[in-house]
Amino acid sequence: MADLEEHFERTIASDRRVEPRDWMPDGYRATMVRQIAQHAHSEIIGMQPEGEWITRAPTLRRKAILLAKVQDEAGHGLYLYSAAETLGADRAELTEMLLQGRQKYSSIFNYPTRTYADVGVIGWLVDGAAICNQVPLCRSSYGPYARAMIRICKEESFHQRQGYELLAAMMAGTAAQRAMVQGAVDRWWWPALMMFGPPDTSSPNTARSMAWKIKRHTNDELRQRFVDVTVPQARVLGVTLPDPELRWNAERGHHDFGPIDWSELKRVIGGGGPCNERRIAVRRAAHEDGAWVREAATAHAAKRAGPGGSGGSGREVAA
Ligand SMILES: [Fe+2]
Ligand SMILES: [Fe+2]
């Protein structure tokens, strides 16, 4: 036991990866499952706010881009559920925990998308914040998670670009289109800053996750980085970020910004956001509508594994 523990500590200390068959402390495994599951749920629930606009996209080109983006998010969910399964978690159980509200997803997806500009602002700010969060996770200590994150980050950067390009097109359009973009920025800016989680002073798990190299930077460090990269982009775009206290601080070499309303984050995480109930209801309906796919896949796998079958894995498939 002491040997195993020492091997684990050495792996972490020397920046090597922990792999599924390696021994790991129970707390590490539980933290990884919770984080990966929450991330997977966020990808899947995150399809909804923009997915609602697929049938209302203004042109064929915009529809093709949006379809590709929303499908990418489904793919991210699939890689991540698979990564969680390498830790012994069961995807059907994780889905059940999401539907019962026992596992969380990112609070940002509980806000509504009111206009097509929201699609652009989600790409620019929400996927932009996700990139800040996720690029360091490519060096996370758990191998399957870190490797999944590499591909996810490449796709996230397409998401961010498509959002920015859409907003640039709208900003070059009519006064009504520019107002639509500004309105969406006003609504999404603060929730995007909340995506990085509570401030370091009230984030009890951060120290442990940093020690295990699951996390590489604190919430406040990542939030600051996001503000610093986003401010110049807002300027080029010609939009105003809704924070009168936002200004460059030459001494710190960073932008200062106004206080975040943490009571709002608490309320939204606790189920009181504008769309929490709808998001789970839509997810539940999709899960129930998809029951026949899971049954068919399971029956097919059993047939292949049966006598005379061509030697399929026989594993149950939870679609
Ligand atoms: Fe994603
Ligand atoms: Fe994305």
Tab-separated table of C-alpha atoms and ligand atoms in Angstrom:
chain	number	residue	atom	x	y	z
A	1	MET	CA	0.000	0.000	0.000
A	2	ALA	CA	2.760	2.403	0.965
A	3	ASP	CA	4.513	1.447	-2.285
A	4	LEU	CA	1.433	2.221	-4.343
A	5	GLU	CA	0.936	5.537	-2.641
A	6	GLU	CA	4.552	6.446	-3.157
A	7	HIS	CA	4.325	5.526	-6.844
A	8	PHE	CA	1.272	7.758	-7.213
A	9	GLU	CA	2.991	10.671	-5.465
A	10	ARG	CA	6.061	10.230	-7.644
A	11	THR	CA	3.941	10.191	-10.801
A	12	ILE	CA	2.321	13.491	-9.802
A	13	ALA	CA	5.588	15.089	-8.669
A	14	SER	CA	7.379	14.232	-11.908
A	15	ASP	CA	4.481	15.504	-14.084
A	16	ARG	CA	3.722	12.095	-15.519
A	17	ARG	CA	0.143	10.968	-16.096
A	18	VAL	CA	-2.014	8.793	-13.891
A	19	GLU	CA	-3.575	6.077	-16.081
A	20	PRO	CA	-6.790	4.068	-15.515
A	21	ARG	CA	-5.029	0.914	-14.281
A	22	ASP	CA	-2.785	2.785	-11.837
A	23	TRP	CA	-3.545	2.835	-8.144
A	24	MET	CA	-4.892	6.210	-7.033
A	25	PRO	CA	-6.245	7.546	-3.727
A	26	ASP	CA	-10.038	7.279	-3.383
A	27	GLY	CA	-10.288	11.045	-3.041
A	28	TYR	CA	-8.424	11.555	-6.320
A	29	ARG	CA	-10.713	9.115	-8.129
A	30	ALA	CA	-13.858	10.698	-6.664
A	31	THR	CA	-12.676	14.222	-7.503
A	32	MET	CA	-11.836	13.204	-11.077
A	33	VAL	CA	-15.194	11.464	-11.592
A	34	ARG	CA	-17.057	14.473	-10.225
A	35	GLN	CA	-15.114	16.949	-12.352
A	36	ILE	CA	-15.274	14.919	-15.581
A	37	ALA	CA	-18.978	14.147	-15.118
A	38	GLN	CA	-19.803	17.783	-14.435
A	39	HIS	CA	-17.818	18.735	-17.516
A	40	ALA	CA	-19.590	16.101	-19.654
A	41	HIS	CA	-23.016	17.228	-18.427
A	42	SER	CA	-22.103	20.834	-19.262
A	43	GLU	CA	-21.261	19.893	-22.848
A	44	ILE	CA	-24.561	18.065	-23.303
A	45	ILE	CA	-26.788	20.648	-21.580
A	46	GLY	CA	-24.742	23.334	-23.346
A	47	MET	CA	-26.154	22.157	-26.681
A	48	GLN	CA	-29.555	23.566	-25.750
A	49	PRO	CA	-29.219	27.366	-25.653
A	50	GLU	CA	-27.760	27.532	-29.166
A	51	GLY	CA	-29.537	24.412	-30.420
A	52	GLU	CA	-32.789	26.341	-30.067
A	53	TRP	CA	-31.583	28.618	-32.892
A	54	ILE	CA	-30.681	25.967	-35.475
A	55	THR	CA	-34.092	26.109	-37.154
A	56	ARG	CA	-34.055	29.921	-37.015
A	57	ALA	CA	-30.554	30.563	-38.367
A	58	PRO	CA	-30.658	33.551	-40.735
A	59	THR	CA	-28.815	31.905	-43.657
A	60	LEU	CA	-27.778	28.443	-44.831
A	61	ARG	CA	-24.144	29.294	-44.028
A	62	ARG	CA	-24.998	30.276	-40.454
A	63	LYS	CA	-27.099	27.145	-40.042
A	64	ALA	CA	-24.219	24.911	-41.238
A	65	ILE	CA	-21.780	26.585	-38.834
A	66	LEU	CA	-24.168	26.368	-35.892
A	67	LEU	CA	-25.033	22.722	-36.599
A	68	ALA	CA	-21.338	21.815	-36.681
A	69	LYS	CA	-20.722	23.666	-33.440
A	70	VAL	CA	-23.604	22.078	-31.549
A	71	GLN	CA	-22.598	18.622	-32.839
A	72	ASP	CA	-19.063	19.250	-31.576
A	73	GLU	CA	-20.491	19.823	-28.089
A	74	ALA	CA	-22.271	16.453	-28.265
A	75	GLY	CA	-18.924	14.894	-29.202
A	76	HIS	CA	-17.219	16.576	-26.254
A	77	GLY	CA	-19.837	15.074	-23.955
A	78	LEU	CA	-19.166	11.630	-25.416
A	79	TYR	CA	-15.366	11.797	-25.004
A	80	LEU	CA	-15.823	12.957	-21.428
A	81	TYR	CA	-18.358	10.293	-20.418
A	82	SER	CA	-15.887	7.768	-21.857
A	83	ALA	CA	-13.070	9.303	-19.802
A	84	ALA	CA	-15.252	9.026	-16.672
A	85	GLU	CA	-15.905	5.354	-17.473
A	86	THR	CA	-12.155	4.656	-17.362
A	87	LEU	CA	-12.419	5.502	-13.640
A	88	GLY	CA	-15.142	2.911	-13.092
A	89	ALA	CA	-18.085	5.312	-13.350
A	90	ASP	CA	-21.146	4.165	-15.272
A	91	ARG	CA	-22.512	6.510	-17.890
A	92	ALA	CA	-26.136	5.545	-17.284
A	93	GLU	CA	-25.681	6.340	-13.592
A	94	LEU	CA	-24.039	9.675	-14.330
A	95	THR	CA	-26.944	10.615	-16.598
A	96	GLU	CA	-29.382	9.610	-13.875
A	97	MET	CA	-27.546	11.808	-11.353
A	98	LEU	CA	-27.757	14.759	-13.753
A	99	LEU	CA	-31.492	14.257	-14.249
A	100	GLN	CA	-32.062	13.982	-10.496
A	101	GLY	CA	-30.065	17.142	-9.843
A	102	ARG	CA	-27.420	15.241	-7.862
A	103	GLN	CA	-24.632	16.308	-10.206
A	104	LYS	CA	-24.159	19.819	-11.545
A	105	TYR	CA	-23.421	21.341	-14.924
A	106	SER	CA	-22.044	24.788	-15.685
A	107	SER	CA	-24.354	27.545	-14.420
A	108	ILE	CA	-23.899	29.510	-17.662
A	109	PHE	CA	-26.283	27.259	-19.591
A	110	ASN	CA	-29.209	28.305	-17.408
A	111	TYR	CA	-29.448	31.649	-19.182
A	112	PRO	CA	-31.748	32.133	-22.185
A	113	THR	CA	-30.716	32.951	-25.763
A	114	ARG	CA	-32.945	35.849	-26.757
A	115	THR	CA	-31.627	36.805	-30.188
A	116	TYR	CA	-29.243	35.471	-32.832
A	117	ALA	CA	-26.570	37.755	-31.387
A	118	ASP	CA	-26.627	35.491	-28.314
A	119	VAL	CA	-25.297	32.697	-30.528
A	120	GLY	CA	-22.322	34.886	-31.412
A	121	VAL	CA	-21.769	36.059	-27.851
A	122	ILE	CA	-21.872	32.491	-26.508
A	123	GLY	CA	-19.169	31.521	-29.011
A	124	TRP	CA	-17.059	34.560	-28.231
A	125	LEU	CA	-17.435	34.758	-24.437
A	126	VAL	CA	-18.666	31.370	-23.220
A	127	ASP	CA	-16.483	29.232	-25.473
A	128	GLY	CA	-13.717	31.809	-24.930
A	129	ALA	CA	-13.983	31.322	-21.166
A	130	ALA	CA	-14.104	27.558	-21.672
A	131	ILE	CA	-10.808	27.763	-23.586
A	132	CYS	CA	-9.143	29.670	-20.716
A	133	ASN	CA	-10.380	26.984	-18.330
A	134	GLN	CA	-9.581	24.006	-20.516
A	135	VAL	CA	-6.209	24.704	-22.120
A	136	PRO	CA	-4.431	24.117	-18.769
A	137	LEU	CA	-6.477	20.903	-18.374
A	138	CYS	CA	-4.548	19.451	-21.350
A	139	ARG	CA	-1.777	19.067	-18.719
A	140	SER	CA	-4.097	17.678	-16.062
A	141	SER	CA	-2.620	14.689	-14.205
A	142	TYR	CA	-5.277	12.160	-15.268
A	143	GLY	CA	-4.229	10.798	-18.686
A	144	PRO	CA	-7.590	10.101	-20.402
A	145	TYR	CA	-8.975	13.486	-19.320
A	146	ALA	CA	-5.883	15.403	-20.429
A	147	ARG	CA	-5.857	13.684	-23.828
A	148	ALA	CA	-9.582	14.275	-24.410
A	149	MET	CA	-9.003	17.928	-23.611
A	150	ILE	CA	-6.476	18.388	-26.429
A	151	ARG	CA	-9.022	17.650	-29.123
A	152	ILE	CA	-11.787	19.486	-27.279
A	153	CYS	CA	-9.670	22.643	-27.072
A	154	LYS	CA	-8.988	22.593	-30.821
A	155	GLU	CA	-12.731	22.485	-31.447
A	156	GLU	CA	-13.418	25.145	-28.821
A	157	SER	CA	-11.153	27.532	-30.663
A	158	PHE	CA	-13.290	27.066	-33.798
A	159	HIS	CA	-16.334	27.817	-31.625
A	160	GLN	CA	-14.794	30.991	-30.310
A	161	ARG	CA	-13.811	32.144	-33.808
A	162	GLN	CA	-17.211	31.467	-35.334
A	163	GLY	CA	-18.849	33.503	-32.564
A	164	TYR	CA	-16.482	36.396	-33.015
A	165	GLU	CA	-16.891	36.326	-36.806
A	166	LEU	CA	-20.681	36.350	-36.467
A	167	LEU	CA	-20.524	39.349	-34.122
A	168	ALA	CA	-18.098	41.175	-36.430
A	169	ALA	CA	-20.573	40.689	-39.301
A	170	MET	CA	-23.458	42.017	-37.199
A	171	MET	CA	-21.399	44.985	-35.978
A	172	ALA	CA	-20.774	45.889	-39.629
A	173	GLY	CA	-24.523	45.775	-40.259
A	174	THR	CA	-27.421	48.030	-39.269
A	175	ALA	CA	-27.882	50.034	-36.059
A	176	ALA	CA	-30.484	47.479	-34.958
A	177	GLN	CA	-27.987	44.642	-35.417
A	178	ARG	CA	-25.321	46.515	-33.439
A	179	ALA	CA	-27.830	47.130	-30.633
A	180	MET	CA	-28.666	43.433	-30.655
A	181	VAL	CA	-24.986	42.549	-30.181
A	182	GLN	CA	-24.541	45.095	-27.387
A	183	GLY	CA	-27.663	43.787	-25.641
A	184	ALA	CA	-26.341	40.231	-25.766
A	185	VAL	CA	-22.913	41.328	-24.457
A	186	ASP	CA	-24.636	43.153	-21.582
A	187	ARG	CA	-26.530	40.001	-20.626
A	188	TRP	CA	-23.663	37.470	-20.948
A	189	TRP	CA	-20.607	39.338	-19.634
A	190	TRP	CA	-21.141	38.830	-15.897
A	191	PRO	CA	-22.392	35.229	-16.162
A	192	ALA	CA	-19.277	34.495	-18.294
A	193	LEU	CA	-17.035	35.796	-15.486
A	194	MET	CA	-18.912	33.555	-13.041
A	195	MET	CA	-18.039	30.503	-15.170
A	196	PHE	CA	-14.632	30.383	-13.481
A	197	GLY	CA	-16.303	29.543	-10.195
A	198	PRO	CA	-16.262	31.198	-6.789
A	199	PRO	CA	-13.356	33.430	-5.742
A	200	ASP	CA	-10.243	31.662	-4.439
A	201	THR	CA	-11.037	32.769	-0.899
A	202	SER	CA	-14.188	30.617	-0.940
A	203	SER	CA	-13.121	27.715	-3.150
A	204	PRO	CA	-12.270	24.971	-0.647
A	205	ASN	CA	-11.338	22.269	-3.175
A	206	THR	CA	-8.850	24.342	-5.156
A	207	ALA	CA	-5.772	23.646	-2.987
A	208	ARG	CA	-6.250	19.896	-3.137
A	209	SER	CA	-6.922	19.868	-6.890
A	210	MET	CA	-3.802	21.979	-7.438
A	211	ALA	CA	-1.689	19.640	-5.275
A	212	TRP	CA	-2.880	16.684	-7.382
A	213	LYS	CA	-2.262	18.719	-10.539
A	214	ILE	CA	-5.849	18.179	-11.623
A	215	LYS	CA	-6.081	21.948	-11.720
A	216	ARG	CA	-3.148	24.132	-12.773
A	217	HIS	CA	-4.413	27.629	-11.976
A	218	THR	CA	-6.879	29.050	-9.466
A	219	ASN	CA	-10.326	30.368	-10.415
A	220	ASP	CA	-9.252	33.984	-9.943
A	221	GLU	CA	-6.104	33.555	-12.053
A	222	LEU	CA	-8.114	32.105	-14.929
A	223	ARG	CA	-10.804	34.788	-14.617
A	224	GLN	CA	-8.151	37.508	-14.782
A	225	ARG	CA	-6.582	35.921	-17.855
A	226	PHE	CA	-9.990	35.827	-19.554
A	227	VAL	CA	-10.660	39.501	-18.801
A	228	ASP	CA	-7.207	40.464	-20.079
A	229	VAL	CA	-7.599	38.657	-23.416
A	230	THR	CA	-11.209	39.729	-23.932
A	231	VAL	CA	-10.960	43.495	-23.364
A	232	PRO	CA	-8.896	44.191	-26.535
A	233	GLN	CA	-11.227	41.941	-28.568
A	234	ALA	CA	-14.221	43.963	-27.349
A	235	ARG	CA	-12.470	47.130	-28.444
A	236	VAL	CA	-11.842	45.788	-31.979
A	237	LEU	CA	-15.423	44.604	-32.155
A	238	GLY	CA	-16.725	47.992	-31.035
A	239	VAL	CA	-18.808	46.783	-28.088
A	240	THR	CA	-18.786	48.083	-24.516
A	241	LEU	CA	-18.293	45.605	-21.689
A	242	PRO	CA	-20.921	46.448	-19.019
A	243	ASP	CA	-18.541	47.281	-16.189
A	244	PRO	CA	-17.798	50.941	-15.345
A	245	GLU	CA	-14.877	49.842	-13.141
A	246	LEU	CA	-13.097	47.962	-15.914
A	247	ARG	CA	-9.715	49.584	-16.593
A	248	TRP	CA	-6.068	48.758	-17.230
A	249	ASN	CA	-3.923	48.746	-14.111
A	250	ALA	CA	-0.332	49.374	-15.230
A	251	GLU	CA	1.039	48.537	-11.808
A	252	ARG	CA	-0.489	45.056	-11.752
A	253	GLY	CA	-0.121	44.560	-15.491
A	254	HIS	CA	-3.758	43.422	-15.563
A	255	HIS	CA	-7.236	44.875	-15.963
A	256	ASP	CA	-9.115	45.730	-12.797
A	257	PHE	CA	-12.808	44.909	-12.867
A	258	GLY	CA	-15.855	45.520	-10.715
A	259	PRO	CA	-17.270	43.195	-8.039
A	260	ILE	CA	-19.106	40.069	-9.159
A	261	ASP	CA	-22.561	39.377	-7.736
A	262	TRP	CA	-21.827	35.997	-6.154
A	263	SER	CA	-25.370	35.714	-4.836
A	264	GLU	CA	-26.502	35.370	-8.459
A	265	LEU	CA	-24.097	32.474	-9.071
A	266	LYS	CA	-25.314	30.788	-5.892
A	267	ARG	CA	-28.928	31.221	-6.926
A	268	VAL	CA	-28.368	29.851	-10.439
A	269	ILE	CA	-26.314	26.876	-9.214
A	270	GLY	CA	-28.997	26.205	-6.631
A	271	GLY	CA	-31.636	25.813	-9.340
A	272	GLY	CA	-33.022	29.359	-9.393
A	273	GLY	CA	-31.649	30.510	-12.765
A	274	PRO	CA	-33.987	31.553	-15.579
A	275	CYS	CA	-33.811	28.212	-17.450
A	276	ASN	CA	-32.752	25.505	-14.953
A	277	GLU	CA	-36.044	23.638	-15.014
A	278	ARG	CA	-36.417	23.840	-18.767
A	279	ARG	CA	-32.884	22.538	-19.402
A	280	ILE	CA	-33.430	19.444	-17.272
A	281	ALA	CA	-36.919	18.859	-18.669
A	282	VAL	CA	-35.590	18.946	-22.247
A	283	ARG	CA	-32.718	16.633	-21.302
A	284	ARG	CA	-35.079	14.207	-19.582
A	285	ALA	CA	-37.403	14.113	-22.586
A	286	ALA	CA	-34.462	13.491	-24.942
A	287	HIS	CA	-33.254	10.681	-22.672
A	288	GLU	CA	-36.700	9.045	-22.632
A	289	ASP	CA	-37.153	9.473	-26.393
A	290	GLY	CA	-33.771	7.802	-26.889
A	291	ALA	CA	-34.591	4.692	-24.829
A	292	TRP	CA	-35.185	2.615	-27.967
A	293	VAL	CA	-31.673	3.427	-29.231
A	294	ARG	CA	-30.116	2.145	-26.009
A	295	GLU	CA	-32.266	-0.993	-26.096
A	296	ALA	CA	-31.426	-1.697	-29.739
A	297	ALA	CA	-27.700	-1.152	-29.179
A	298	THR	CA	-27.710	-3.424	-26.133
A	299	ALA	CA	-29.607	-6.146	-28.019
A	300	HIS	CA	-27.195	-5.852	-30.938
A	301	ALA	CA	-24.159	-6.120	-28.659
A	302	ALA	CA	-25.641	-9.183	-26.926
A	303	LYS	CA	-26.300	-10.836	-30.290
A	304	ARG	CA	-22.738	-10.267	-31.430
A	305	ALA	CA	-21.363	-11.649	-28.172
A	306	GLY	CA	-23.647	-14.708	-28.209
A	307	PRO	CA	-22.813	-18.203	-29.521
A	308	GLY	CA	-21.679	-18.022	-33.136
A	309	GLY	CA	-21.387	-14.249	-32.848
A	310	SER	CA	-18.445	-12.529	-34.466
A	311	GLY	CA	-16.885	-11.767	-31.108
A	312	GLY	CA	-18.099	-8.301	-30.263
A	313	SER	CA	-17.204	-6.983	-26.871
A	314	GLY	CA	-20.590	-7.845	-25.408
A	315	ARG	CA	-20.389	-4.738	-23.255
A	316	GLU	CA	-23.607	-3.036	-22.528
A	317	VAL	CA	-24.062	0.070	-24.558
A	318	ALA	CA	-25.594	3.044	-22.832
A	319	ALA	CA	-26.387	5.534	-25.578
B	1	FE	FE	-17.404	21.946	-25.775
B	2	FE	FE	-17.716	24.902	-27.451
